[in-house]
Amino acid sequence: MRIAVIAHSLYPIREPFAGGLEMITHSLCSTLQSNGHIVHLYAHKDSDDRFEVRPLSSNGLFPRSILLDIEAQNLGVDGESLSYISAINTISAENYDIVHNHSLHHIPILMGNLMDAPVITTIHTPPFTLLKIGAYGTKGNNRQIFTMVSRSLHETWKSIIPNAEIIYNGIDLNKWSFNEFPKGDYLFWYGRICPEKGTVEAIEAAIKSNCKLILAGPINNKEYFEDSVESLLENQNISYVGHLSQMEVGEYLSNAQLMLFTSLWEEPYGLTLAESLGCGTPVVAFEGGATQEILTHETGVVVPKHSIYGLVKAIHKARNLSRRKCRERAVAFCSSDSMIRGYTNLYESLLTPKESKIKLVS
């Protein structure tokens, strides 16, 4: 098949990944390409050059004078929207079998009905205004397919998008090595360092538990880091190792006693949960979002949001969980093979055999 994948334009689709969405988009494109499909990735210009990247940029589309006029007159048109409009026009002119939108932007949804090829939009986030505009704009006359990455996420969208396929995210388990006998004596936390990811809560729980904690991830909110996190790093049990590659994260994660998942928002999926299970590392997590869809009582301990006391108790309880059961859960529920199979089955269901230019290589 010839597939156009539309990503967001904020961060490159390459390592070190800015977040889970970038990793999932990269994994999807990589596997589809390996399976013999032709994939064109509409994304940030600095995305992985192993893909055929079509840069999302408004640069060169219009004379600079026009862009300055748009800004000066507050016309409500931004460069990102212009870049998506240009991309959709390009996609419409090409002979794609499938258009798969992961952009989190309203323009591909609003313009998706105008394309000849089947359009799939995967929703990765709870509703926010611009994305709701896209969904409302096509409601009642929708020719597109929507997919959601968890059942809990679909619940937040049901009033706007009542019908959606549930295709869970997945990880390449070959990149997350199972370790039944970890060498480390520490807990591990990783993700974007920002209030909604609960970095401070993880640190406070580790300090109260008298446990070593290693933190990793990009500083997404500098003010939060400087005001709330940095002073806590003076504790001898707490260390921050920076923004790591996937391989480096895997090394820390597989040798950790436990992984702390302290997200304070309703995580649509939570890839770090899947990655931890893949390494065999049990999880202590705040409840909410898709957490309870991924974790079982054999693989993690879930506590109420904001409860530091709950985390402390759970840390001691989770040490007794089976690392082998964690890996088994990852294989059964969290693999990229299952995710790719779900998407390719959906692609094929939208095509007749004669319409597909290139068939799946088994």
CSV table of C-alpha atoms in Angstrom, one decimal:
chain,number,residue,atom,x,y,z
A,1,MET,CA,0.0,0.0,0.0
A,2,ARG,CA,0.9,3.6,-0.4
A,3,ILE,CA,0.3,5.3,2.9
A,4,ALA,CA,0.5,9.0,3.9
A,5,VAL,CA,1.1,9.4,7.6
A,6,ILE,CA,0.4,12.9,9.0
A,7,ALA,CA,2.2,13.7,12.2
A,8,HIS,CA,2.2,16.9,14.3
A,9,SER,CA,4.7,19.6,13.4
A,10,LEU,CA,6.0,20.6,16.8
A,11,TYR,CA,8.7,17.9,17.4
A,12,PRO,CA,10.7,15.7,15.0
A,13,ILE,CA,9.7,12.1,14.7
A,14,ARG,CA,13.1,10.7,15.8
A,15,GLU,CA,15.1,9.7,18.9
A,16,PRO,CA,15.3,10.9,21.5
A,17,PHE,CA,11.6,11.1,21.4
A,18,ALA,CA,9.8,14.1,22.8
A,19,GLY,CA,7.1,11.9,24.0
A,20,GLY,CA,4.9,8.8,23.4
A,21,LEU,CA,3.1,10.2,20.3
A,22,GLU,CA,6.5,10.7,18.5
A,23,MET,CA,7.5,7.1,19.5
A,24,ILE,CA,4.3,5.6,18.3
A,25,THR,CA,4.3,7.5,15.0
A,26,HIS,CA,7.9,6.4,14.4
A,27,SER,CA,7.2,2.8,15.3
A,28,LEU,CA,4.2,2.7,13.0
A,29,CYS,CA,6.1,4.1,10.0
A,30,SER,CA,9.1,1.9,10.6
A,31,THR,CA,7.1,-1.3,10.8
A,32,LEU,CA,4.9,-0.4,7.8
A,33,GLN,CA,8.0,0.4,5.8
A,34,SER,CA,9.7,-2.9,6.8
A,35,ASN,CA,6.6,-4.8,5.8
A,36,GLY,CA,6.9,-3.5,2.2
A,37,HIS,CA,4.6,-0.5,2.2
A,38,ILE,CA,5.5,2.8,0.8
A,39,VAL,CA,5.2,5.4,3.6
A,40,HIS,CA,5.4,9.2,3.2
A,41,LEU,CA,5.7,10.9,6.6
A,42,TYR,CA,4.3,14.5,6.7
A,43,ALA,CA,6.1,15.8,9.8
A,44,HIS,CA,8.7,18.1,11.3
A,45,LYS,CA,11.6,18.7,8.8
A,46,ASP,CA,14.1,17.1,11.2
A,47,SER,CA,12.3,13.8,11.5
A,48,ASP,CA,14.2,10.5,10.9
A,49,ASP,CA,15.7,10.5,7.4
A,50,ARG,CA,15.2,6.8,7.1
A,51,PHE,CA,11.6,7.8,6.2
A,52,GLU,CA,10.5,9.8,3.2
A,53,VAL,CA,9.7,12.9,5.1
A,54,ARG,CA,7.5,15.6,3.6
A,55,PRO,CA,8.2,18.6,5.8
A,56,LEU,CA,5.3,20.4,7.5
A,57,SER,CA,6.2,24.1,7.1
A,58,SER,CA,4.6,27.3,5.9
A,59,ASN,CA,8.0,28.6,4.9
A,60,GLY,CA,8.0,29.3,1.2
A,61,LEU,CA,4.3,28.8,0.7
A,62,PHE,CA,3.4,32.5,0.8
A,63,PRO,CA,5.4,35.7,0.4
A,64,ARG,CA,6.7,36.9,3.7
A,65,SER,CA,4.6,40.1,3.3
A,66,ILE,CA,1.4,38.0,3.3
A,67,LEU,CA,2.5,36.2,6.5
A,68,LEU,CA,3.3,39.5,8.2
A,69,ASP,CA,-0.1,40.9,7.1
A,70,ILE,CA,-1.9,37.9,8.6
A,71,GLU,CA,-0.1,38.4,11.9
A,72,ALA,CA,-0.6,42.2,11.9
A,73,GLN,CA,-4.3,42.0,11.1
A,74,ASN,CA,-4.9,39.2,13.5
A,75,LEU,CA,-6.8,37.2,10.9
A,76,GLY,CA,-6.8,34.0,12.9
A,77,VAL,CA,-4.7,32.0,10.5
A,78,ASP,CA,-1.4,30.6,11.8
A,79,GLY,CA,1.6,29.1,10.1
A,80,GLU,CA,0.9,25.6,11.4
A,81,SER,CA,-2.6,25.6,9.9
A,82,LEU,CA,-1.2,26.9,6.6
A,83,SER,CA,1.3,24.0,6.6
A,84,TYR,CA,-1.4,21.4,7.1
A,85,ILE,CA,-3.6,23.0,4.4
A,86,SER,CA,-0.6,22.7,2.0
A,87,ALA,CA,0.0,19.1,3.1
A,88,ILE,CA,-3.6,18.1,2.5
A,89,ASN,CA,-3.5,19.6,-0.9
A,90,THR,CA,-0.4,17.6,-1.7
A,91,ILE,CA,-1.8,14.4,-0.3
A,92,SER,CA,-5.0,14.9,-2.3
A,93,ALA,CA,-3.0,15.1,-5.5
A,94,GLU,CA,-1.1,11.9,-4.9
A,95,ASN,CA,-2.2,8.4,-5.4
A,96,TYR,CA,-2.4,7.1,-1.8
A,97,ASP,CA,-4.3,4.0,-0.7
A,98,ILE,CA,-4.6,5.2,2.9
A,99,VAL,CA,-4.2,8.5,4.7
A,100,HIS,CA,-3.5,8.0,8.5
A,101,ASN,CA,-3.7,11.2,10.6
A,102,HIS,CA,-1.9,11.4,13.9
A,103,SER,CA,-1.5,15.2,14.0
A,104,LEU,CA,-3.7,16.3,16.8
A,105,HIS,CA,-4.7,19.2,14.5
A,106,HIS,CA,-8.2,20.1,13.3
A,107,ILE,CA,-7.3,20.9,9.7
A,108,PRO,CA,-6.6,17.3,8.6
A,109,ILE,CA,-10.0,16.3,10.1
A,110,LEU,CA,-11.9,19.2,8.5
A,111,MET,CA,-10.3,18.6,5.1
A,112,GLY,CA,-10.3,14.8,5.3
A,113,ASN,CA,-13.7,14.5,3.8
A,114,LEU,CA,-12.4,16.0,0.6
A,115,MET,CA,-9.9,13.3,-0.1
A,116,ASP,CA,-10.5,10.4,-2.4
A,117,ALA,CA,-8.4,8.0,-0.3
A,118,PRO,CA,-9.8,6.6,3.0
A,119,VAL,CA,-8.8,8.8,5.9
A,120,ILE,CA,-8.2,7.4,9.4
A,121,THR,CA,-7.7,9.8,12.3
A,122,THR,CA,-6.2,8.3,15.4
A,123,ILE,CA,-7.1,10.3,18.5
A,124,HIS,CA,-4.2,10.3,21.1
A,125,THR,CA,-5.5,12.9,23.6
A,126,PRO,CA,-8.6,13.9,25.5
A,127,PRO,CA,-10.8,16.6,23.9
A,128,PHE,CA,-9.4,20.1,23.5
A,129,THR,CA,-11.0,23.0,21.7
A,130,LEU,CA,-9.4,22.9,18.2
A,131,LEU,CA,-9.6,19.1,18.0
A,132,LYS,CA,-13.2,19.3,19.0
A,133,ILE,CA,-13.8,21.9,16.2
A,134,GLY,CA,-12.4,19.3,13.7
A,135,ALA,CA,-14.7,16.5,15.1
A,136,TYR,CA,-17.8,18.8,15.3
A,137,GLY,CA,-17.1,20.1,11.8
A,138,THR,CA,-17.5,16.7,10.2
A,139,LYS,CA,-20.2,15.3,12.6
A,140,GLY,CA,-23.2,14.1,10.6
A,141,ASN,CA,-21.4,14.1,7.3
A,142,ASN,CA,-18.3,12.1,8.2
A,143,ARG,CA,-16.5,9.9,5.7
A,144,GLN,CA,-13.6,9.2,7.9
A,145,ILE,CA,-12.7,6.5,10.4
A,146,PHE,CA,-11.7,7.5,13.9
A,147,THR,CA,-9.6,5.2,16.2
A,148,MET,CA,-8.8,5.7,19.9
A,149,VAL,CA,-5.8,4.3,21.8
A,150,SER,CA,-7.8,3.2,24.8
A,151,ARG,CA,-11.4,2.6,26.0
A,152,SER,CA,-11.1,5.3,28.7
A,153,LEU,CA,-10.0,7.8,26.0
A,154,HIS,CA,-13.1,7.0,23.9
A,155,GLU,CA,-15.3,7.6,26.9
A,156,THR,CA,-14.1,11.2,26.9
A,157,TRP,CA,-15.0,11.6,23.2
A,158,LYS,CA,-18.2,9.6,23.0
A,159,SER,CA,-20.6,12.6,22.9
A,160,ILE,CA,-18.7,13.9,19.8
A,161,ILE,CA,-17.4,10.7,18.2
A,162,PRO,CA,-19.8,8.0,19.3
A,163,ASN,CA,-18.3,5.4,17.0
A,164,ALA,CA,-14.6,4.6,17.0
A,165,GLU,CA,-12.3,1.6,16.7
A,166,ILE,CA,-10.2,0.9,19.7
A,167,ILE,CA,-6.6,0.1,18.7
A,168,TYR,CA,-4.3,0.1,21.7
A,169,ASN,CA,-0.8,1.5,21.3
A,170,GLY,CA,2.0,-1.0,21.3
A,171,ILE,CA,5.8,-1.2,21.7
A,172,ASP,CA,8.5,-3.1,20.0
A,173,LEU,CA,9.3,-5.7,22.7
A,174,ASN,CA,12.6,-6.5,21.1
A,175,LYS,CA,13.8,-3.1,22.3
A,176,TRP,CA,12.7,-3.6,25.9
A,177,SER,CA,14.7,-6.5,27.3
A,178,PHE,CA,13.2,-8.7,30.0
A,179,ASN,CA,15.4,-8.7,33.1
A,180,GLU,CA,14.2,-11.1,35.8
A,181,PHE,CA,17.2,-10.3,38.1
A,182,PRO,CA,17.8,-6.5,38.1
A,183,LYS,CA,21.1,-5.2,39.3
A,184,GLY,CA,19.8,-1.9,40.6
A,185,ASP,CA,18.6,-0.9,44.1
A,186,TYR,CA,16.6,2.0,42.8
A,187,LEU,CA,13.2,3.1,41.6
A,188,PHE,CA,12.9,4.7,38.2
A,189,TRP,CA,10.7,7.5,36.9
A,190,TYR,CA,10.9,8.9,33.4
A,191,GLY,CA,8.8,11.2,31.2
A,192,ARG,CA,8.4,14.9,30.5
A,193,ILE,CA,9.3,16.9,33.6
A,194,CYS,CA,6.2,19.1,34.1
A,195,PRO,CA,3.4,19.4,36.7
A,196,GLU,CA,1.0,17.1,34.9
A,197,LYS,CA,3.4,14.2,35.0
A,198,GLY,CA,3.8,14.4,38.7
A,199,THR,CA,7.6,14.5,39.0
A,200,VAL,CA,7.5,16.1,42.4
A,201,GLU,CA,5.1,13.5,43.7
A,202,ALA,CA,7.4,10.7,42.6
A,203,ILE,CA,10.4,12.4,44.4
A,204,GLU,CA,8.4,12.9,47.6
A,205,ALA,CA,7.3,9.3,47.7
A,206,ALA,CA,10.8,8.1,47.2
A,207,ILE,CA,12.1,10.3,49.9
A,208,LYS,CA,9.4,9.2,52.4
A,209,SER,CA,10.2,5.6,51.5
A,210,ASN,CA,13.9,6.1,51.9
A,211,CYS,CA,14.4,4.7,48.4
A,212,LYS,CA,16.8,5.7,45.7
A,213,LEU,CA,15.1,7.3,42.7
A,214,ILE,CA,16.5,7.9,39.3
A,215,LEU,CA,14.7,10.5,37.1
A,216,ALA,CA,15.0,10.8,33.4
A,217,GLY,CA,13.3,12.9,30.7
A,218,PRO,CA,13.2,16.3,29.0
A,219,ILE,CA,12.6,19.4,31.1
A,220,ASN,CA,9.3,20.3,29.5
A,221,ASN,CA,8.5,23.1,32.0
A,222,LYS,CA,11.7,25.0,33.0
A,223,GLU,CA,9.9,27.1,35.7
A,224,TYR,CA,8.5,24.0,37.3
A,225,PHE,CA,11.9,22.3,37.3
A,226,GLU,CA,13.6,25.3,38.8
A,227,ASP,CA,10.9,26.1,41.4
A,228,SER,CA,9.8,22.7,42.4
A,229,VAL,CA,12.1,19.9,41.3
A,230,GLU,CA,15.7,21.2,41.4
A,231,SER,CA,15.9,21.7,45.2
A,232,LEU,CA,14.7,18.2,45.8
A,233,LEU,CA,17.6,16.8,43.8
A,234,GLU,CA,19.9,17.8,46.7
A,235,ASN,CA,18.6,14.8,48.5
A,236,GLN,CA,21.3,12.1,48.2
A,237,ASN,CA,18.7,9.5,47.2
A,238,ILE,CA,17.5,11.4,44.2
A,239,SER,CA,19.4,11.8,40.9
A,240,TYR,CA,18.4,13.2,37.5
A,241,VAL,CA,20.2,11.7,34.5
A,242,GLY,CA,18.8,13.9,31.7
A,243,HIS,CA,16.9,13.2,28.5
A,244,LEU,CA,17.9,9.7,27.3
A,245,SER,CA,17.7,7.6,24.2
A,246,GLN,CA,15.3,4.7,24.2
A,247,MET,CA,18.3,2.3,24.6
A,248,GLU,CA,19.5,4.2,27.7
A,249,VAL,CA,16.0,4.3,29.2
A,250,GLY,CA,15.7,0.6,28.7
A,251,GLU,CA,19.0,0.0,30.6
A,252,TYR,CA,17.8,2.0,33.6
A,253,LEU,CA,14.3,0.6,33.4
A,254,SER,CA,15.2,-3.1,33.2
A,255,ASN,CA,17.6,-2.8,36.2
A,256,ALA,CA,15.1,-0.9,38.4
A,257,GLN,CA,13.2,-2.5,41.3
A,258,LEU,CA,10.1,-0.6,40.3
A,259,MET,CA,8.8,2.1,38.0
A,260,LEU,CA,6.8,5.0,39.4
A,261,PHE,CA,4.0,6.3,37.2
A,262,THR,CA,2.7,9.5,38.8
A,263,SER,CA,0.8,11.2,36.0
A,264,LEU,CA,-1.8,13.6,37.3
A,265,TRP,CA,-3.8,13.9,34.1
A,266,GLU,CA,-6.0,11.3,32.5
A,267,GLU,CA,-3.4,9.5,30.4
A,268,PRO,CA,-4.9,8.3,27.1
A,269,TYR,CA,-2.6,5.3,27.2
A,270,GLY,CA,0.7,5.7,29.0
A,271,LEU,CA,3.5,4.1,27.0
A,272,THR,CA,5.9,4.1,30.0
A,273,LEU,CA,3.6,1.5,31.6
A,274,ALA,CA,3.9,-0.8,28.6
A,275,GLU,CA,7.7,-0.3,28.4
A,276,SER,CA,8.1,-1.1,32.1
A,277,LEU,CA,6.1,-4.3,31.8
A,278,GLY,CA,8.2,-5.2,28.8
A,279,CYS,CA,11.3,-5.1,30.9
A,280,GLY,CA,9.6,-7.1,33.6
A,281,THR,CA,9.6,-4.1,36.0
A,282,PRO,CA,6.5,-3.8,38.2
A,283,VAL,CA,4.7,-0.5,38.4
A,284,VAL,CA,3.4,1.7,41.2
A,285,ALA,CA,0.9,4.1,39.6
A,286,PHE,CA,-1.7,6.8,40.2
A,287,GLU,CA,-5.1,5.7,39.0
A,288,GLY,CA,-6.9,7.2,36.0
A,289,GLY,CA,-7.0,7.2,32.3
A,290,ALA,CA,-5.9,3.9,30.7
A,291,THR,CA,-3.8,2.8,33.7
A,292,GLN,CA,-6.2,0.2,34.8
A,293,GLU,CA,-6.6,-1.1,31.3
A,294,ILE,CA,-2.9,-1.8,31.0
A,295,LEU,CA,-1.9,-2.9,34.5
A,296,THR,CA,-3.4,-6.0,36.3
A,297,HIS,CA,-3.2,-6.8,40.0
A,298,GLU,CA,-0.2,-9.1,39.1
A,299,THR,CA,1.8,-6.4,37.4
A,300,GLY,CA,1.3,-3.2,39.4
A,301,VAL,CA,-0.2,-1.4,42.4
A,302,VAL,CA,-2.6,1.5,41.6
A,303,VAL,CA,-3.3,4.2,44.2
A,304,PRO,CA,-5.5,7.4,44.2
A,305,LYS,CA,-4.1,10.4,42.5
A,306,HIS,CA,-2.0,12.8,44.6
A,307,SER,CA,-1.7,10.2,47.4
A,308,ILE,CA,1.9,10.2,48.5
A,309,TYR,CA,1.0,7.9,51.4
A,310,GLY,CA,-0.6,5.6,48.9
A,311,LEU,CA,2.6,5.5,46.8
A,312,VAL,CA,4.8,4.8,49.8
A,313,LYS,CA,2.6,1.8,50.8
A,314,ALA,CA,2.4,0.6,47.2
A,315,ILE,CA,6.2,0.7,46.8
A,316,HIS,CA,6.7,-1.9,49.5
A,317,LYS,CA,3.8,-4.0,48.2
A,318,ALA,CA,4.9,-4.0,44.6
A,319,ARG,CA,8.3,-5.4,45.4
A,320,ASN,CA,6.7,-8.8,45.7
A,321,LEU,CA,5.2,-8.8,42.2
A,322,SER,CA,6.5,-11.3,39.6
A,323,ARG,CA,8.7,-9.7,37.0
A,324,ARG,CA,7.9,-12.7,34.7
A,325,LYS,CA,4.1,-11.9,35.0
A,326,CYS,CA,4.9,-8.3,34.0
A,327,ARG,CA,6.7,-9.5,30.8
A,328,GLU,CA,3.8,-11.9,30.0
A,329,ARG,CA,1.3,-9.1,30.3
A,330,ALA,CA,3.4,-6.9,27.9
A,331,VAL,CA,3.6,-9.7,25.3
A,332,ALA,CA,-0.2,-10.4,25.6
A,333,PHE,CA,-1.4,-6.8,25.6
A,334,CYS,CA,1.3,-4.2,24.8
A,335,SER,CA,3.2,-5.3,21.7
A,336,SER,CA,3.6,-3.2,18.5
A,337,ASP,CA,2.8,-6.4,16.5
A,338,SER,CA,-0.8,-6.2,17.9
A,339,MET,CA,-1.0,-2.5,17.2
A,340,ILE,CA,0.3,-2.8,13.6
A,341,ARG,CA,-1.9,-5.8,13.0
A,342,GLY,CA,-4.9,-3.7,14.1
A,343,TYR,CA,-4.1,-0.8,11.8
A,344,THR,CA,-3.2,-3.0,8.8
A,345,ASN,CA,-6.4,-5.0,9.2
A,346,LEU,CA,-8.3,-1.7,9.2
A,347,TYR,CA,-6.4,-0.4,6.2
A,348,GLU,CA,-7.2,-3.6,4.2
A,349,SER,CA,-10.9,-3.5,5.3
A,350,LEU,CA,-11.2,-0.1,3.6
A,351,LEU,CA,-9.7,-1.3,0.3
A,352,THR,CA,-10.7,-3.8,-2.3
A,353,PRO,CA,-7.8,-6.1,-3.4
A,354,LYS,CA,-7.5,-4.3,-6.8
A,355,GLU,CA,-7.1,-0.9,-5.1
A,356,SER,CA,-4.0,-1.8,-3.0
A,357,LYS,CA,-0.9,-1.0,-5.0
A,358,ILE,CA,1.5,-3.0,-2.8
A,359,LYS,CA,0.4,-6.0,-0.7
A,360,LEU,CA,1.6,-6.8,2.7
A,361,VAL,CA,4.9,-8.7,2.8
A,362,SER,CA,4.6,-11.5,5.3
